[in-house]
mmCIF file of C-alpha atoms and ligand atoms in Angstrom:
data_model
loop_
_atom_site.group_PDB
_atom_site.id
_atom_site.type_symbol
_atom_site.label_atom_id
_atom_site.label_comp_id
_atom_site.label_asym_id
_atom_site.label_seq_id
_atom_site.Cartn_x
_atom_site.Cartn_y
_atom_site.Cartn_z
ATOM 1 C CA UNK A 1 -23.582 14.615 -7.160
ATOM 2 C CA UNK A 2 -24.826 12.908 -10.272
ATOM 3 C CA UNK A 3 -23.247 9.473 -10.355
ATOM 4 C CA UNK A 4 -23.321 6.850 -13.112
ATOM 5 C CA UNK A 5 -22.974 3.225 -12.056
ATOM 6 C CA UNK A 6 -22.316 0.469 -14.580
ATOM 7 C CA UNK A 7 -23.176 -2.822 -12.912
ATOM 8 C CA UNK A 8 -26.172 -3.425 -10.685
ATOM 9 C CA UNK A 9 -25.127 -6.609 -8.903
ATOM 10 C CA UNK A 10 -23.955 -6.959 -5.322
ATOM 11 C CA UNK A 11 -21.731 -3.908 -5.356
ATOM 12 C CA UNK A 12 -23.578 -1.781 -7.922
ATOM 13 C CA UNK A 13 -26.890 -2.465 -6.177
ATOM 14 C CA UNK A 14 -25.469 -1.622 -2.742
ATOM 15 C CA UNK A 15 -23.898 1.585 -4.085
ATOM 16 C CA UNK A 16 -27.162 2.554 -5.765
ATOM 17 C CA UNK A 17 -29.055 2.097 -2.486
ATOM 18 C CA UNK A 18 -26.476 3.897 -0.377
ATOM 19 C CA UNK A 19 -25.757 6.797 -2.734
ATOM 20 C CA UNK A 20 -29.430 7.539 -3.384
ATOM 21 C CA UNK A 21 -30.079 7.387 0.382
ATOM 22 C CA UNK A 22 -27.338 10.009 0.795
ATOM 23 C CA UNK A 23 -29.170 12.262 -1.643
ATOM 24 C CA UNK A 24 -27.116 11.697 -4.790
ATOM 25 C CA UNK A 25 -28.693 11.353 -8.211
ATOM 26 C CA UNK A 26 -27.834 7.896 -9.527
ATOM 27 C CA UNK A 27 -27.996 6.533 -13.056
ATOM 28 C CA UNK A 28 -27.568 2.745 -12.981
ATOM 29 C CA UNK A 29 -26.966 0.342 -15.857
ATOM 30 C CA UNK A 30 -26.508 -3.369 -16.370
ATOM 31 C CA UNK A 31 -26.002 -5.590 -19.435
ATOM 32 C CA UNK A 32 -29.625 -6.646 -19.928
ATOM 33 C CA UNK A 33 -31.177 -3.239 -20.281
ATOM 34 C CA UNK A 34 -32.895 -0.600 -18.110
ATOM 35 C CA UNK A 35 -36.232 -2.458 -18.092
ATOM 36 C CA UNK A 36 -34.593 -5.219 -16.006
ATOM 37 C CA UNK A 37 -33.659 -2.632 -13.354
ATOM 38 C CA UNK A 38 -37.204 -1.447 -12.781
ATOM 39 C CA UNK A 39 -37.378 -2.856 -9.236
ATOM 40 C CA UNK A 40 -34.066 -1.315 -8.152
ATOM 41 C CA UNK A 41 -35.094 2.016 -9.662
ATOM 42 C CA UNK A 42 -38.478 1.933 -7.915
ATOM 43 C CA UNK A 43 -36.876 0.995 -4.604
ATOM 44 C CA UNK A 44 -34.164 3.659 -4.669
ATOM 45 C CA UNK A 45 -35.294 6.483 -6.927
ATOM 46 C CA UNK A 46 -32.287 5.857 -9.184
ATOM 47 C CA UNK A 47 -32.775 6.075 -12.932
ATOM 48 C CA UNK A 48 -32.233 2.855 -14.877
ATOM 49 C CA UNK A 49 -30.227 3.592 -18.018
ATOM 50 C CA UNK A 50 -27.915 2.087 -20.628
ATOM 51 C CA UNK A 51 -24.128 2.084 -20.004
ATOM 52 C CA UNK A 52 -23.746 4.973 -22.484
ATOM 53 C CA UNK A 53 -26.320 7.031 -20.604
ATOM 54 C CA UNK A 54 -24.592 6.181 -17.302
ATOM 55 C CA UNK A 55 -21.406 7.940 -18.447
ATOM 56 C CA UNK A 56 -23.119 10.988 -19.950
ATOM 57 C CA UNK A 57 -23.395 14.254 -18.006
ATOM 58 C CA UNK A 58 -22.354 12.739 -14.687
ATOM 59 C CA UNK A 59 -19.890 13.948 -12.029
ATOM 60 C CA UNK A 60 -18.431 10.506 -11.308
ATOM 61 C CA UNK A 61 -18.651 7.020 -12.779
ATOM 62 C CA UNK A 62 -18.398 3.650 -11.039
ATOM 63 C CA UNK A 63 -17.686 0.567 -13.132
ATOM 64 C CA UNK A 64 -18.560 -2.491 -11.101
ATOM 65 C CA UNK A 65 -18.909 -5.456 -13.430
ATOM 66 C CA UNK A 66 -16.843 -8.668 -13.466
ATOM 67 C CA UNK A 67 -13.383 -8.058 -14.964
ATOM 68 C CA UNK A 68 -14.072 -10.702 -17.614
ATOM 69 C CA UNK A 69 -16.970 -8.556 -18.898
ATOM 70 C CA UNK A 70 -14.972 -5.340 -19.236
ATOM 71 C CA UNK A 71 -14.141 -6.110 -22.916
ATOM 72 C CA UNK A 72 -17.889 -6.300 -23.617
ATOM 73 C CA UNK A 73 -18.316 -2.605 -22.833
ATOM 74 C CA UNK A 74 -18.342 -0.358 -25.930
ATOM 75 C CA UNK A 75 -14.699 0.474 -26.684
ATOM 76 C CA UNK A 76 -15.484 4.167 -27.117
ATOM 77 C CA UNK A 77 -17.584 4.366 -23.959
ATOM 78 C CA UNK A 78 -15.382 6.971 -22.275
ATOM 79 C CA UNK A 79 -14.391 8.963 -25.355
ATOM 80 C CA UNK A 80 -16.624 11.925 -24.549
ATOM 81 C CA UNK A 81 -16.277 11.770 -20.782
ATOM 82 C CA UNK A 82 -14.481 14.914 -19.553
ATOM 83 C CA UNK A 83 -11.045 14.243 -18.011
ATOM 84 C CA UNK A 84 -12.212 15.759 -14.721
ATOM 85 C CA UNK A 85 -14.793 13.003 -14.202
ATOM 86 C CA UNK A 86 -13.369 10.271 -11.957
ATOM 87 C CA UNK A 87 -13.950 6.689 -13.109
ATOM 88 C CA UNK A 88 -13.861 4.218 -10.244
ATOM 89 C CA UNK A 89 -13.433 0.545 -11.144
ATOM 90 C CA UNK A 90 -14.130 -1.869 -8.279
ATOM 91 C CA UNK A 91 -12.377 -4.747 -10.044
ATOM 92 C CA UNK A 92 -9.535 -6.539 -8.321
ATOM 93 C CA UNK A 93 -6.962 -6.848 -11.076
ATOM 94 C CA UNK A 94 -4.722 -9.373 -9.416
ATOM 95 C CA UNK A 95 -1.782 -10.851 -11.308
ATOM 96 C CA UNK A 96 -2.975 -13.975 -13.107
ATOM 97 C CA UNK A 97 -1.315 -17.377 -12.692
ATOM 98 C CA UNK A 98 0.444 -17.533 -16.055
ATOM 99 C CA UNK A 99 1.451 -21.136 -16.538
ATOM 100 C CA UNK A 100 -1.517 -22.939 -15.073
ATOM 101 C CA UNK A 101 0.318 -24.340 -12.049
ATOM 102 C CA UNK A 102 -2.059 -24.718 -9.140
ATOM 103 C CA UNK A 103 -0.887 -25.998 -5.776
ATOM 104 C CA UNK A 104 -3.026 -26.120 -2.651
ATOM 105 C CA UNK A 105 -1.194 -24.837 0.409
ATOM 106 C CA UNK A 106 -2.344 -25.372 3.990
ATOM 107 C CA UNK A 107 -2.115 -21.821 5.316
ATOM 108 C CA UNK A 108 -3.620 -22.372 8.761
ATOM 109 C CA UNK A 109 -6.861 -21.267 10.364
ATOM 110 C CA UNK A 110 -8.531 -17.880 10.499
ATOM 111 C CA UNK A 111 -6.213 -16.827 13.323
ATOM 112 C CA UNK A 112 -3.304 -17.203 10.877
ATOM 113 C CA UNK A 113 -5.013 -15.405 7.989
ATOM 114 C CA UNK A 114 -3.157 -12.152 8.760
ATOM 115 C CA UNK A 115 -0.150 -13.829 7.108
ATOM 116 C CA UNK A 116 -1.723 -13.201 3.698
ATOM 117 C CA UNK A 117 -3.003 -9.658 4.171
ATOM 118 C CA UNK A 118 -2.062 -6.893 1.683
ATOM 119 C CA UNK A 119 1.595 -5.970 2.023
ATOM 120 C CA UNK A 120 2.718 -9.355 3.396
ATOM 121 C CA UNK A 121 5.346 -11.294 1.398
ATOM 122 C CA UNK A 122 2.830 -13.748 -0.064
ATOM 123 C CA UNK A 123 0.206 -11.175 -1.071
ATOM 124 C CA UNK A 124 -0.325 -11.210 -4.857
ATOM 125 C CA UNK A 125 3.154 -12.748 -5.259
ATOM 126 C CA UNK A 126 3.964 -15.194 -8.062
ATOM 127 C CA UNK A 127 5.514 -18.026 -6.021
ATOM 128 C CA UNK A 128 5.767 -21.796 -6.177
ATOM 129 C CA UNK A 129 4.493 -23.922 -3.286
ATOM 130 C CA UNK A 130 7.785 -23.779 -1.374
ATOM 131 C CA UNK A 131 7.939 -20.026 -1.921
ATOM 132 C CA UNK A 132 4.399 -19.590 -0.606
ATOM 133 C CA UNK A 133 5.276 -21.546 2.539
ATOM 134 C CA UNK A 134 8.420 -19.461 3.055
ATOM 135 C CA UNK A 135 6.507 -16.224 2.469
ATOM 136 C CA UNK A 136 3.752 -17.199 4.900
ATOM 137 C CA UNK A 137 6.243 -17.994 7.629
ATOM 138 C CA UNK A 138 8.198 -14.768 6.922
ATOM 139 C CA UNK A 139 5.082 -12.603 7.437
ATOM 140 C CA UNK A 140 5.176 -10.170 10.345
ATOM 141 C CA UNK A 141 1.968 -9.269 12.182
ATOM 142 C CA UNK A 142 2.584 -5.482 12.193
ATOM 143 C CA UNK A 143 -0.117 -3.955 10.001
ATOM 144 C CA UNK A 144 1.443 -2.314 6.940
ATOM 145 C CA UNK A 145 -0.052 0.841 5.397
ATOM 146 C CA UNK A 146 -1.329 -1.262 2.464
ATOM 147 C CA UNK A 147 -2.989 -3.674 4.881
ATOM 148 C CA UNK A 148 -4.591 -0.880 6.955
ATOM 149 C CA UNK A 149 -5.969 0.706 3.787
ATOM 150 C CA UNK A 150 -8.167 -2.321 3.030
HETATM 151 N N1 LIG B 201 -13.151 -3.980 -4.643
HETATM 152 C C1 LIG B 201 -13.651 -4.967 -3.910
HETATM 153 O O1 LIG B 201 -13.365 -5.119 -2.712
HETATM 154 C C2 LIG B 201 -14.561 -5.939 -4.557
HETATM 155 C C3 LIG B 201 -15.292 -6.818 -3.788
HETATM 156 C C4 LIG B 201 -16.147 -7.666 -4.450
HETATM 157 C C5 LIG B 201 -16.220 -7.606 -5.815
HETATM 158 N N2 LIG B 201 -15.464 -6.751 -6.514
HETATM 159 C C6 LIG B 201 -15.539 -6.627 -7.959
HETATM 160 O O2 LIG B 201 -16.630 -5.754 -8.307
HETATM 161 C C7 LIG B 201 -17.203 -6.180 -9.521
HETATM 162 C C8 LIG B 201 -18.697 -6.408 -9.347
HETATM 163 O O3 LIG B 201 -18.921 -7.396 -8.364
HETATM 164 P P1 LIG B 201 -20.391 -7.826 -7.972
HETATM 165 O O4 LIG B 201 -20.218 -8.808 -6.869
HETATM 166 O O5 LIG B 201 -21.226 -6.612 -7.747
HETATM 167 O O6 LIG B 201 -20.844 -8.568 -9.331
HETATM 168 P P2 LIG B 201 -22.281 -9.202 -9.678
HETATM 169 O O7 LIG B 201 -23.159 -9.248 -8.476
HETATM 170 O O8 LIG B 201 -22.010 -10.441 -10.434
HETATM 171 O O9 LIG B 201 -22.917 -8.130 -10.680
HETATM 172 C C9 LIG B 201 -22.335 -7.880 -11.913
HETATM 173 C C10 LIG B 201 -23.124 -6.774 -12.583
HETATM 174 O O10 LIG B 201 -22.386 -6.401 -13.753
HETATM 175 C C11 LIG B 201 -23.333 -6.244 -14.811
HETATM 176 N N3 LIG B 201 -22.668 -6.420 -16.088
HETATM 177 C C12 LIG B 201 -21.980 -7.479 -16.543
HETATM 178 N N4 LIG B 201 -21.529 -7.256 -17.790
HETATM 179 C C13 LIG B 201 -21.939 -6.011 -18.121
HETATM 180 C C14 LIG B 201 -21.809 -5.217 -19.286
HETATM 181 N N5 LIG B 201 -21.123 -5.650 -20.353
HETATM 182 N N6 LIG B 201 -22.391 -3.997 -19.299
HETATM 183 C C15 LIG B 201 -23.077 -3.545 -18.230
HETATM 184 N N7 LIG B 201 -23.236 -4.257 -17.095
HETATM 185 C C16 LIG B 201 -22.680 -5.482 -17.046
HETATM 186 C C17 LIG B 201 -24.354 -7.314 -14.545
HETATM 187 O O11 LIG B 201 -25.519 -7.024 -15.265
HETATM 188 P P3 LIG B 201 -26.449 -8.223 -15.831
HETATM 189 O O12 LIG B 201 -26.934 -8.956 -14.643
HETATM 190 O O13 LIG B 201 -27.518 -7.518 -16.593
HETATM 191 O O14 LIG B 201 -25.537 -9.032 -16.711
HETATM 192 C C18 LIG B 201 -24.521 -7.172 -13.039
HETATM 193 O O15 LIG B 201 -25.415 -6.127 -12.736
HETATM 194 C C19 LIG B 201 -16.418 -7.425 -9.915
HETATM 195 O O16 LIG B 201 -15.379 -7.038 -10.785
HETATM 196 C C20 LIG B 201 -15.836 -7.920 -8.640
HETATM 197 O O17 LIG B 201 -14.642 -8.639 -8.837
HETATM 198 C C21 LIG B 201 -14.651 -5.907 -5.906
#
């Protein structure tokens, strides 16, 4: 496949290496311009391009830039991308804390970390400190489908 990747950091770089190694044609872009991706291109055989070029004539697109930078992308970037082309965004769009309350909660050691896996009561929930404690203690260790999918 011909795959466009916007973002050449940890994830974009790893995808560029892996997908080219698997024989795919990769177009990779960052914010600073193709000339800054010369080393990655030389290492992998990918083509360093602009974000617009990365979404042109490709079979699939991966957007892997920090969520805060998404508004910096050209607003019409996907206008001419055919509907059949999948766009994969690696961003984790978690609900934001809306009112600025921050409370540190002691949630136990690594052996207790399953209590906050996807699908548990506390996961991505908007709770106060008491609610977080209640949700952590209400967690059950059976792996939910959402948890297994991670
Ligand atoms: N799904 C998951 O499990 C998972 C795990 C980790 C991270 N993530 C998410 O994946 C995304 C990338 O993470 P990362 O660790 O790879 O980030 P990173 O190492 O910081 O790399 C970010 C890349 O985005 C590029 N970029 C930033 N703004 C851009 C723009 N306006 N146009 C084009 N390229 C732009 C940067 O290019 P320059 O250097 O030229 O600015 C850089 O190559 C983040 O949203 C992160 O939250 C997801």
